[in-house]
PDB file of C-alpha atoms and ligand atoms in Angstrom:
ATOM      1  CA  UNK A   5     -12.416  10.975  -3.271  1.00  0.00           C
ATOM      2  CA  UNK A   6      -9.324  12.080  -1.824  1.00  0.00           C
ATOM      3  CA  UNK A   7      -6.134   9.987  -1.793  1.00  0.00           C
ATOM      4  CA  UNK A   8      -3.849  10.732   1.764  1.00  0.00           C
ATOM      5  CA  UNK A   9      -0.166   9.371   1.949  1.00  0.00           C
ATOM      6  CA  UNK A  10       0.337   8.008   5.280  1.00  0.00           C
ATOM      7  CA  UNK A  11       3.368   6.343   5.112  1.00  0.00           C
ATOM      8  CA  UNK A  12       5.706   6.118   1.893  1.00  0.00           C
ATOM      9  CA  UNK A  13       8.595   3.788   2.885  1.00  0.00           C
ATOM     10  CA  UNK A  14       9.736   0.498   2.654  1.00  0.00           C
ATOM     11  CA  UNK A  15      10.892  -2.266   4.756  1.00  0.00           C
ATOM     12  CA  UNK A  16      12.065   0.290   8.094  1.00  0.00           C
ATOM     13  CA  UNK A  17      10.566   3.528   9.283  1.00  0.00           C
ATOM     14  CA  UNK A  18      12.560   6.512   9.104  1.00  0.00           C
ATOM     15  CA  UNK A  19      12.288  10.014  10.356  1.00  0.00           C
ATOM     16  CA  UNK A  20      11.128  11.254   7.460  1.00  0.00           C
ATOM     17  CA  UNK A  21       8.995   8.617   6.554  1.00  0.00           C
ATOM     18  CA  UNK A  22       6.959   5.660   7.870  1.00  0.00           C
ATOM     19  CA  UNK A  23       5.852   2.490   6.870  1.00  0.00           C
ATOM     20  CA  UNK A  24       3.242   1.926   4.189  1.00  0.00           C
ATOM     21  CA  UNK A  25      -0.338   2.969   4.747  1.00  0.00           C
ATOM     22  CA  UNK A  26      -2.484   4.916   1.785  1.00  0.00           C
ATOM     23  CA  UNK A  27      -5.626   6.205   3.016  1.00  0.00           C
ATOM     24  CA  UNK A  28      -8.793   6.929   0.366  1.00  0.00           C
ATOM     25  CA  UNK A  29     -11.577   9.043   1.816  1.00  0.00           C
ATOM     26  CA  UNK A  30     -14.724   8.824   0.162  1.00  0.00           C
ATOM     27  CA  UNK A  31     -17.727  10.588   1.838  1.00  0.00           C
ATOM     28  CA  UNK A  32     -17.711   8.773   5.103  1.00  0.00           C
ATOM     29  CA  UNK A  33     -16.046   5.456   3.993  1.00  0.00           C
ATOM     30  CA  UNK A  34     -12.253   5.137   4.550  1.00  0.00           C
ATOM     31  CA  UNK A  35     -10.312   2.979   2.974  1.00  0.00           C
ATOM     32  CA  UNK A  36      -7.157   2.265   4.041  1.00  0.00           C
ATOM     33  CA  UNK A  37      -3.888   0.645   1.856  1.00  0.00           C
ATOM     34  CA  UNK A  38      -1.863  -1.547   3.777  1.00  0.00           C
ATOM     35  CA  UNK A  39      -1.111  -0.858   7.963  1.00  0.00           C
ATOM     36  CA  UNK A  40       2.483  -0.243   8.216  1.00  0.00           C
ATOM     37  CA  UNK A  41       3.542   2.256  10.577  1.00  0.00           C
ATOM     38  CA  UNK A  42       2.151   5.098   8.283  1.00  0.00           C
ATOM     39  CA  UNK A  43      -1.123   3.844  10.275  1.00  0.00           C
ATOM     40  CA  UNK A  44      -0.613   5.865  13.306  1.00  0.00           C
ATOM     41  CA  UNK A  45      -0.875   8.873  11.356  1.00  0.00           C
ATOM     42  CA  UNK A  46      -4.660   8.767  11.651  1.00  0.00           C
ATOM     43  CA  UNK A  47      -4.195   8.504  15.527  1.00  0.00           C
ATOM     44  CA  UNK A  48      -3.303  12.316  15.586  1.00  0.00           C
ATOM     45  CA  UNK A  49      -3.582  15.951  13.851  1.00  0.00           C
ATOM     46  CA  UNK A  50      -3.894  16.654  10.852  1.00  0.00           C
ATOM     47  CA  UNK A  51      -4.571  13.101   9.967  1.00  0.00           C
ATOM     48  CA  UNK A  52      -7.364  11.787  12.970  1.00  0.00           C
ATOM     49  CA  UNK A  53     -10.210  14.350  10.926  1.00  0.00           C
ATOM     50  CA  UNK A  54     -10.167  11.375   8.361  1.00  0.00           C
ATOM     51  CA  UNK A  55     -11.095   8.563  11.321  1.00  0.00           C
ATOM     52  CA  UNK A  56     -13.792  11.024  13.121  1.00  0.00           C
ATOM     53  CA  UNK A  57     -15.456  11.697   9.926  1.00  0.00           C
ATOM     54  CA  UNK A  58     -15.329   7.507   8.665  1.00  0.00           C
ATOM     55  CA  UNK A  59     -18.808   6.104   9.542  1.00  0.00           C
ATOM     56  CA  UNK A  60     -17.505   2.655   7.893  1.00  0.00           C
ATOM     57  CA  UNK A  61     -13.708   1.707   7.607  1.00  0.00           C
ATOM     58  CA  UNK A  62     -12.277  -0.760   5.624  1.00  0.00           C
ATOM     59  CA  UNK A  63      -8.140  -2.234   5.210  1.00  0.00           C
ATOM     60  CA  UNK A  64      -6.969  -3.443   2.284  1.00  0.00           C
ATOM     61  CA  UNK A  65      -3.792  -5.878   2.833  1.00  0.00           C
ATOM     62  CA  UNK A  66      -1.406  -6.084  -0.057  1.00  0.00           C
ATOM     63  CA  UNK A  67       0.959  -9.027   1.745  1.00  0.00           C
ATOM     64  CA  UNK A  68       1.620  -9.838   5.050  1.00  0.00           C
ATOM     65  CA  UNK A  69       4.931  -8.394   5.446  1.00  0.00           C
ATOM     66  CA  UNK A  70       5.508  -6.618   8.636  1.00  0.00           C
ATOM     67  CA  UNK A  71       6.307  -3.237   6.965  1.00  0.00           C
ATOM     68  CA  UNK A  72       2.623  -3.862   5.833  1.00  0.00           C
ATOM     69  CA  UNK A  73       0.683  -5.112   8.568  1.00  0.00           C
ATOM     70  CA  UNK A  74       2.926  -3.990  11.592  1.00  0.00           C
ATOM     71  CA  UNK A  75      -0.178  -1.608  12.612  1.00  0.00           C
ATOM     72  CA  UNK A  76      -2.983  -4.614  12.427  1.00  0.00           C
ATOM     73  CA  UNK A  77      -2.605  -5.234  16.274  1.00  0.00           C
ATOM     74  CA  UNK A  78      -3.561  -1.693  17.045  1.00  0.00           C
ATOM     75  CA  UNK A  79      -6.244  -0.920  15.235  1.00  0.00           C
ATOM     76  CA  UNK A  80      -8.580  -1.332  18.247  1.00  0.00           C
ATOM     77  CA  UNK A  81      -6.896   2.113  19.054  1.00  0.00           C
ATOM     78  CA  UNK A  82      -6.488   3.953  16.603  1.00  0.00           C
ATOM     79  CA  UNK A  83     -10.350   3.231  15.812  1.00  0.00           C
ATOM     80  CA  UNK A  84     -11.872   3.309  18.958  1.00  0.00           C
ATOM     81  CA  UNK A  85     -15.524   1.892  19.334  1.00  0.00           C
ATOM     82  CA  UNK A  86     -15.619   0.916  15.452  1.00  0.00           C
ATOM     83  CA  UNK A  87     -16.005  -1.560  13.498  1.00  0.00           C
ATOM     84  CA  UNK A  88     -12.820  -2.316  10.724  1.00  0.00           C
ATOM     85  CA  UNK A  89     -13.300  -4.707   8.134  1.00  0.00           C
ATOM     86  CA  UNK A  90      -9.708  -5.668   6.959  1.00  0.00           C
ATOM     87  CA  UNK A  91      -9.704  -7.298   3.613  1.00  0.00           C
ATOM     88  CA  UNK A  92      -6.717  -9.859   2.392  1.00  0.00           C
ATOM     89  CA  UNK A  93      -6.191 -11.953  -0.672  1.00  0.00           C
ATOM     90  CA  UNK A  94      -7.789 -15.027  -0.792  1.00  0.00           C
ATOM     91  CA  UNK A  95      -5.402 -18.449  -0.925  1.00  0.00           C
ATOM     92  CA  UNK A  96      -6.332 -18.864  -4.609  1.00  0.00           C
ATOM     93  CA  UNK A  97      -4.506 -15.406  -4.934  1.00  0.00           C
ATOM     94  CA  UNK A  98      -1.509 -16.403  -2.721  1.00  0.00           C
ATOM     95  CA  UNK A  99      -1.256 -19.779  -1.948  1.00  0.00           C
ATOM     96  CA  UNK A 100      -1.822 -18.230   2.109  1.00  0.00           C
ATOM     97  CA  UNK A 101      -4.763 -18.626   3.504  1.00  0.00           C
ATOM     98  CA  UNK A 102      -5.490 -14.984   5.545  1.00  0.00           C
ATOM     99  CA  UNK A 103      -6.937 -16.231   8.577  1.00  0.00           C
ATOM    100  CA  UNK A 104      -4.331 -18.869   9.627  1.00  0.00           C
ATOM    101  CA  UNK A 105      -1.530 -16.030   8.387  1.00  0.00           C
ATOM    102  CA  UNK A 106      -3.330 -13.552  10.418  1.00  0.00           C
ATOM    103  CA  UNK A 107      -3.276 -15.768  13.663  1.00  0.00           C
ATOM    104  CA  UNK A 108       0.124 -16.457  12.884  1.00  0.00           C
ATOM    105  CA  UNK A 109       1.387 -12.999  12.932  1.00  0.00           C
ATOM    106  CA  UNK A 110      -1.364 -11.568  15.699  1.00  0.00           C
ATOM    107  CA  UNK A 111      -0.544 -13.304  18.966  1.00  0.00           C
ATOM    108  CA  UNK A 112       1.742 -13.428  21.738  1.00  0.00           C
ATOM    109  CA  UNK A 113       4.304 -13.201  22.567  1.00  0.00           C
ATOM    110  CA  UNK A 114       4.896 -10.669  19.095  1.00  0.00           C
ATOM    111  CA  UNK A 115       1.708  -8.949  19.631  1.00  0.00           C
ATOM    112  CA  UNK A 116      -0.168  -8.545  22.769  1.00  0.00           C
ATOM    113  CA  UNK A 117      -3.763 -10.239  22.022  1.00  0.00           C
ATOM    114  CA  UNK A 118      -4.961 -12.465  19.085  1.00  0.00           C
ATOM    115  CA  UNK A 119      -6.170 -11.759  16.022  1.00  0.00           C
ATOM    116  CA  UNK A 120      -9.205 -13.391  17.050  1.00  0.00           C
ATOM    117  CA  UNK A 121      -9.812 -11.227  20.031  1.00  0.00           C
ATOM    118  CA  UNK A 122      -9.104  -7.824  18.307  1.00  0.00           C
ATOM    119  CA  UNK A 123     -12.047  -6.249  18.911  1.00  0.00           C
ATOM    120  CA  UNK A 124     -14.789  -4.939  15.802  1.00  0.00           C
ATOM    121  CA  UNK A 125     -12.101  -6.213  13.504  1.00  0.00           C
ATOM    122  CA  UNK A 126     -13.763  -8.681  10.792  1.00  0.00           C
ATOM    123  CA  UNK A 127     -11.776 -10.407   7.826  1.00  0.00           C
ATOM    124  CA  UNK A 128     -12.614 -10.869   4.720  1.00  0.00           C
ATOM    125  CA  UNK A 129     -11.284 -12.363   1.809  1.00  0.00           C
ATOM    126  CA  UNK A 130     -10.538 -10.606  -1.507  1.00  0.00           C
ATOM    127  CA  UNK A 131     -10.585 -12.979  -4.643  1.00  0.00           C
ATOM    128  CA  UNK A 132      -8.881 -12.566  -8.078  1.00  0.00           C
ATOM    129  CA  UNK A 133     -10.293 -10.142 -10.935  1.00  0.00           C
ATOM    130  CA  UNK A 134     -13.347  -7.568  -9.622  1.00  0.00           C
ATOM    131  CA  UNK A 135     -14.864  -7.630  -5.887  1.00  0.00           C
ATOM    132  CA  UNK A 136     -17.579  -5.123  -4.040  1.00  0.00           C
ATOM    133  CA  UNK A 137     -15.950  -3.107  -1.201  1.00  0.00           C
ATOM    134  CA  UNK A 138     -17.512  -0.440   0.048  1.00  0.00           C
ATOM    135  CA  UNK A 139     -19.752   0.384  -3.013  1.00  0.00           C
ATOM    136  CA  UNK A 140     -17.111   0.303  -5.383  1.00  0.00           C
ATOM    137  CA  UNK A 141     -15.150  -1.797  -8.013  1.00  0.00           C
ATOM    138  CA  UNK A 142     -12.036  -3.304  -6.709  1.00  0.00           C
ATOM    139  CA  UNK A 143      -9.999  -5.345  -8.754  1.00  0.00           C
ATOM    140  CA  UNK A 144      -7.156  -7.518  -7.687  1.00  0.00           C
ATOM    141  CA  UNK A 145      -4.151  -9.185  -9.252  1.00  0.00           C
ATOM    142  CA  UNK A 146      -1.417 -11.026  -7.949  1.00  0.00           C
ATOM    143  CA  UNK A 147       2.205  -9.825  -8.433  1.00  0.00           C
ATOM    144  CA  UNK A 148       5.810 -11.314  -8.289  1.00  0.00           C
ATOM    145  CA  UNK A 149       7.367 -10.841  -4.902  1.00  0.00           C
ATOM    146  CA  UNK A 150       9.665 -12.501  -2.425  1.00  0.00           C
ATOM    147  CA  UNK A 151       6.100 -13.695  -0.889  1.00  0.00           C
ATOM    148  CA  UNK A 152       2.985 -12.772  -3.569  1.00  0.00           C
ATOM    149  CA  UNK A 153       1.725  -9.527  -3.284  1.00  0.00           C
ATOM    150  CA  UNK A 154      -1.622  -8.143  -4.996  1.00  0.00           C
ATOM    151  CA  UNK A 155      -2.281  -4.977  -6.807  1.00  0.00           C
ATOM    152  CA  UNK A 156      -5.053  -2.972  -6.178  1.00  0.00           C
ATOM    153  CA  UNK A 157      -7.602  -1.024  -8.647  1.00  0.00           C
ATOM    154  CA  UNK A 158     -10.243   0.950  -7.427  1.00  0.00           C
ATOM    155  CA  UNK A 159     -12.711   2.267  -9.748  1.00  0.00           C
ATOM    156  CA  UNK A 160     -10.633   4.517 -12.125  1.00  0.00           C
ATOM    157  CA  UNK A 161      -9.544   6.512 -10.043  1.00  0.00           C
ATOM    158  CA  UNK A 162      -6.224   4.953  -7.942  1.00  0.00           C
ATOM    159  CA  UNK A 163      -4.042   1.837  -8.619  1.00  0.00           C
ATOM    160  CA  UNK A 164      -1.839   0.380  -5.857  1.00  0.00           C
ATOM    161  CA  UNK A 165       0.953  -1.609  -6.566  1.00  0.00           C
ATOM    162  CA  UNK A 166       3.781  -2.343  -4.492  1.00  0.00           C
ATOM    163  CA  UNK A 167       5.986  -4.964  -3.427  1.00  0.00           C
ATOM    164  CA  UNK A 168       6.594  -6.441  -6.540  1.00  0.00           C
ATOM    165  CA  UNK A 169       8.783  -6.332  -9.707  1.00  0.00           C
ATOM    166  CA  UNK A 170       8.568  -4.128 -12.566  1.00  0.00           C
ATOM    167  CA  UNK A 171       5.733  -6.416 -14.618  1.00  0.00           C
ATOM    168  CA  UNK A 172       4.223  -5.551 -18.128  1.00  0.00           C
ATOM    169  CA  UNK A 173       1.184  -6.874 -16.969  1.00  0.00           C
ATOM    170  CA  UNK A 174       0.629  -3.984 -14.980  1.00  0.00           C
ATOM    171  CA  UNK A 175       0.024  -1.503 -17.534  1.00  0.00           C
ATOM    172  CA  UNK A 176      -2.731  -3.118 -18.665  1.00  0.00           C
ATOM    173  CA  UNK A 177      -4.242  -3.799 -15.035  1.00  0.00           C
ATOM    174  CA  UNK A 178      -3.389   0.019 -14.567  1.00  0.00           C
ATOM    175  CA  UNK A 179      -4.889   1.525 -18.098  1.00  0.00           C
ATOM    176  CA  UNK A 180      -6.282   4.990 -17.984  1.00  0.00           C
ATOM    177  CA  UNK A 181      -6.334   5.310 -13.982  1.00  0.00           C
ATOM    178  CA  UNK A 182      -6.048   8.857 -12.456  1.00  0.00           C
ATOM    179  CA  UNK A 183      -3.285   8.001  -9.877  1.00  0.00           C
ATOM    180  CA  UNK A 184      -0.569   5.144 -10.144  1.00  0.00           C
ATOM    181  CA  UNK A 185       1.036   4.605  -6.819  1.00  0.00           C
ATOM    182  CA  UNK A 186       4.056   2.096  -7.609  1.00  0.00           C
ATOM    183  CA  UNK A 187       6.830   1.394  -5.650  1.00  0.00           C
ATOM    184  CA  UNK A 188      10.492   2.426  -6.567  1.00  0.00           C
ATOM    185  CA  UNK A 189      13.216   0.656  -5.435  1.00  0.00           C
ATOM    186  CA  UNK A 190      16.296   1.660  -7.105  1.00  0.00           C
ATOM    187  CA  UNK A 191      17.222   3.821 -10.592  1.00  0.00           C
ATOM    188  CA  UNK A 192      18.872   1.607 -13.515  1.00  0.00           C
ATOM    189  CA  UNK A 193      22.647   1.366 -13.062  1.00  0.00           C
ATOM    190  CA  UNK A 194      22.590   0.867  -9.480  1.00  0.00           C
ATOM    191  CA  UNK A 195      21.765  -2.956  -8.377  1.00  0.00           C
ATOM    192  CA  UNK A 196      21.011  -5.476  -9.616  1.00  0.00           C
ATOM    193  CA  UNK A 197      21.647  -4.258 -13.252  1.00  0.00           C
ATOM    194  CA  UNK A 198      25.610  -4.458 -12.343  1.00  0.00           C
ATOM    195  CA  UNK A 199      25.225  -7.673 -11.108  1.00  0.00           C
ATOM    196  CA  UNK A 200      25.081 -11.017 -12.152  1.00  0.00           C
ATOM    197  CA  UNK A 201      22.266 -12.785 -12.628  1.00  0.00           C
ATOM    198  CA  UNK A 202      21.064 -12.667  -8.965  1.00  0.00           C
ATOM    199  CA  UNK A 203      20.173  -9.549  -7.240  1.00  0.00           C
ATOM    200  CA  UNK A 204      21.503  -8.246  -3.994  1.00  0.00           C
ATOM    201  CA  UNK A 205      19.728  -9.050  -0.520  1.00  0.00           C
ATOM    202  CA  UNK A 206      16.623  -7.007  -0.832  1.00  0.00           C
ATOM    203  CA  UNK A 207      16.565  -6.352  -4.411  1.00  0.00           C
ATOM    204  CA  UNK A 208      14.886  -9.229  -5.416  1.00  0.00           C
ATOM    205  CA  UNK A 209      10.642  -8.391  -6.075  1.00  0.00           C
ATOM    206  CA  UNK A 210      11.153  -4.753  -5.991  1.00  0.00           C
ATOM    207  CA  UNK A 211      10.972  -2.522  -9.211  1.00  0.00           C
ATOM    208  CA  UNK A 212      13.345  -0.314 -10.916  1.00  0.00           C
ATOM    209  CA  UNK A 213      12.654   3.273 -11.770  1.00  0.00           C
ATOM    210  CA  UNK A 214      12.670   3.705 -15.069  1.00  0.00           C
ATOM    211  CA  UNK A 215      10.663   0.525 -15.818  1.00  0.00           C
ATOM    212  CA  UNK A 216       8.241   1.655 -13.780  1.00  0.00           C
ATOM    213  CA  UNK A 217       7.506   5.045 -15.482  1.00  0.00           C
ATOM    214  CA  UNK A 218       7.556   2.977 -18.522  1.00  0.00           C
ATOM    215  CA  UNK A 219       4.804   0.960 -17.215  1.00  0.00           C
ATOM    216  CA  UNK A 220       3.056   4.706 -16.511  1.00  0.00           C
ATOM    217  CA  UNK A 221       3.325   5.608 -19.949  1.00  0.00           C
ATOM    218  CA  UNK A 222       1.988   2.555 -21.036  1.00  0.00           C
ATOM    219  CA  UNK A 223      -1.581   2.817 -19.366  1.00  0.00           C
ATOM    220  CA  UNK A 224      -1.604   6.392 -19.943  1.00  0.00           C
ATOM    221  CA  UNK A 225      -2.563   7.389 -16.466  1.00  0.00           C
ATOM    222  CA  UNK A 226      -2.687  10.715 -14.869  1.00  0.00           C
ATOM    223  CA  UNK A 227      -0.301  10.861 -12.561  1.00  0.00           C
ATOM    224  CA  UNK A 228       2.571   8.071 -11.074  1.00  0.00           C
ATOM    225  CA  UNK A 229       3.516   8.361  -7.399  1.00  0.00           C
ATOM    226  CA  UNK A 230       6.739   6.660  -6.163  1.00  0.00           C
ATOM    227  CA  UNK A 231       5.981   5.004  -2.536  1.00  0.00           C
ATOM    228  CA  UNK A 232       7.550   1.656  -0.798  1.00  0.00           C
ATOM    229  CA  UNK A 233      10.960   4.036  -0.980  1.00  0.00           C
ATOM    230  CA  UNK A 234      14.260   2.334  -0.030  1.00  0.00           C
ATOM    231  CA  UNK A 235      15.227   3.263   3.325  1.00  0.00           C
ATOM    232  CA  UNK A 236      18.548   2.859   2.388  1.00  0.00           C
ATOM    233  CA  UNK A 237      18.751   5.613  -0.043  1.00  0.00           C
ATOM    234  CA  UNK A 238      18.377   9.406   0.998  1.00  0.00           C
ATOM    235  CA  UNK A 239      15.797  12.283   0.003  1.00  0.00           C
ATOM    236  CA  UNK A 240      18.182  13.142  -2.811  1.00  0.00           C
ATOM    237  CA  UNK A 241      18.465   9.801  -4.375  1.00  0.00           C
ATOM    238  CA  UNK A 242      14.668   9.787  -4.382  1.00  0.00           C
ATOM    239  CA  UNK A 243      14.415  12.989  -6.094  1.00  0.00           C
ATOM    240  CA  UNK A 244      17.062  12.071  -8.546  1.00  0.00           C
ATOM    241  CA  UNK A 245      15.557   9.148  -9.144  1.00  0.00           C
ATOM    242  CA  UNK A 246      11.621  10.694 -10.026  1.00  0.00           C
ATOM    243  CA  UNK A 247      14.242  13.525 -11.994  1.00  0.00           C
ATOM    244  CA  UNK A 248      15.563  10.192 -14.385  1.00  0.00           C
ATOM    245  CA  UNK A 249      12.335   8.802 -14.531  1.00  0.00           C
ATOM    246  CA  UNK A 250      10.224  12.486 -15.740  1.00  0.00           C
ATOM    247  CA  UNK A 251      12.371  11.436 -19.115  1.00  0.00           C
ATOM    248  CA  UNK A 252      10.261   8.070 -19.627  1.00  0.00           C
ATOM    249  CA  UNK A 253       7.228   9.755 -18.007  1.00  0.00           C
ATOM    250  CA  UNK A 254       5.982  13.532 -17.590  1.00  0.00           C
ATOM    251  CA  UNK A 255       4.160  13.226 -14.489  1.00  0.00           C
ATOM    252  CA  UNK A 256       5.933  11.324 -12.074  1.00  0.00           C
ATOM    253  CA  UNK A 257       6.669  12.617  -8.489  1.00  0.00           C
ATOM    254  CA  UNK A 258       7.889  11.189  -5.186  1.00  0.00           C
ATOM    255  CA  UNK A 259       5.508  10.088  -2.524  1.00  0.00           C
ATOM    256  CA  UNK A 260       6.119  12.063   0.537  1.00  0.00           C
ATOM    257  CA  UNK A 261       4.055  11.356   3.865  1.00  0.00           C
ATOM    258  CA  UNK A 262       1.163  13.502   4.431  1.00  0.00           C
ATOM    259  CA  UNK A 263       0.851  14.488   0.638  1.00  0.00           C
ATOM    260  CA  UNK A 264      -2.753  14.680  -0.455  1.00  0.00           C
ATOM    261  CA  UNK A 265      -3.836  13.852  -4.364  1.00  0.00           C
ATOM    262  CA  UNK A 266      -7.752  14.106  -5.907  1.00  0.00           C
ATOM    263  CA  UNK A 267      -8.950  10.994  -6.825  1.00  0.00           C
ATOM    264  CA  UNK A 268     -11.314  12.488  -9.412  1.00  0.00           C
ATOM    265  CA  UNK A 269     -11.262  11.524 -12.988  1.00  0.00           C
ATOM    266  CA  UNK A 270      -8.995  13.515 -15.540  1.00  0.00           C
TER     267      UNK A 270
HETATM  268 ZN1  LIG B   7       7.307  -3.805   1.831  1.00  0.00          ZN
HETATM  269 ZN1  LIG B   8       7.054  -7.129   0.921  1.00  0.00          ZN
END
């Protein structure tokens, strides 16, 4: 399997970077993290081999934010004639029930047709603890965010887990996987460690750094990838920031848009 970073940013595009989308090639399955604006990616060179090869293409939706889902009203065109089965978190996972979020956020007059009426695009619901996708394991846990998020394990081989704070209980969730793609928000000593006891607009269910390579270290995995990057921050905050965190954890590197990792096992 091979892991492709489509978009590595939070909340905003920017020109370096777009909105968050991980796509996992396997054979002629594609799975695909999140639809941000990273999405679009697969609409053109280099990226579009990974559609034309896909015989069977399924979306994995962390949360429903729009730096998440922002590309769910196109996917009619970026995969043209096919059938897309997008997968969210159940209710029990949530408290939101997909379908009614999903008509919520797919209609007019924000989107140009209804959810409903996208067409080959078929929901289904992802529950807590191991599900079947695509021939392999899946396992899915909620996390603390602003609105719940869920983490993502498939097989051994990749974790996903963004939009959410630093939480202990990911190191077990993530034990012994070959890729760890966790969001970094900000590096300790910036916000909110000098504030008080709340956090600054937009600090609030995102992780720091440090604790995040310290999760890392923790489940032993191969290799931690920084993604859902603060668009407020620069290129050399990011790399000062993976630079901080190498001293918790070896192999720690930013996410960058395009970058392509091997999913096999170490
Ligand atoms: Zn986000
Ligand atoms: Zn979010």
């Amino acid at each position: 399997m091979k892991l492709t970073l489509l978009g590595t940013q939070g909340w905003i595009p920017t020109r370096e970077r777009a909105t968050t989308c991980f796509a996992v090639e396997d054979g002629e399955r594609l799975l695909v993290f999140d639809a941000g604006t990273g999405l679009s990616r697969l609409a053109r060179p280099p990226f579009q081999p990974l559609v034309e090869r896909s015989r069977e293409i399924h979306v994995l939706l962390t949360h429903y934010h729009l730096d998440h889902t922002c590309g769910l009203a196109y996917l009619p065109g970026i995969f043209p004639g096919r059938h897309v089965t997008v997968h969210a978190p159940a209710a029990s996972l949530t408290g939101v029930d997909p379908g009614r979020a999903l008509e919520d956020l797919i209609r007019p007059p924000y989107n140009p047709r209804e959810w409903r009426r996208l067409d080959g695009v078929e929901l289904r619901e992802v529950q807590a603890g191991a599900n079947d996708i695509a021939g392999h394991r899946v396992v899915v846990r909620a996390q603390q965010h602003t609105d719940t998020s869920v983490a993502y394990r498939l097989d051994d081989a990749l974790v996903v887990s963004t939009d959410t704070a630093a939480d202990p209980a990911t190191a077990e969730f993530a034990a012994g996987a070959s890729v760890l793609l966790h969001e970094a928000w900000y590096l300790g000593g910036g916000p909110p460690a000098t504030a008080s006891a709340s956090p600054p607009p937009g600090y609030a269910g995102h992780s720091e750094a440090l604790a995040v390579a310290a999760l890392a270290a923790a489940a032993r995995v191969g290799r931690l990838v920084f993604v859902h990057l603060n668009p407020l921050e620069d290129e050399t905050a990011y790399t000062a920031m993976a630079a901080a965190a190498r001293r918790v954890f070896r192999a720690v590197e930013v996410g960058s848009d395009g970058a392509r990792f091997s999913l096999d096992l170490m």
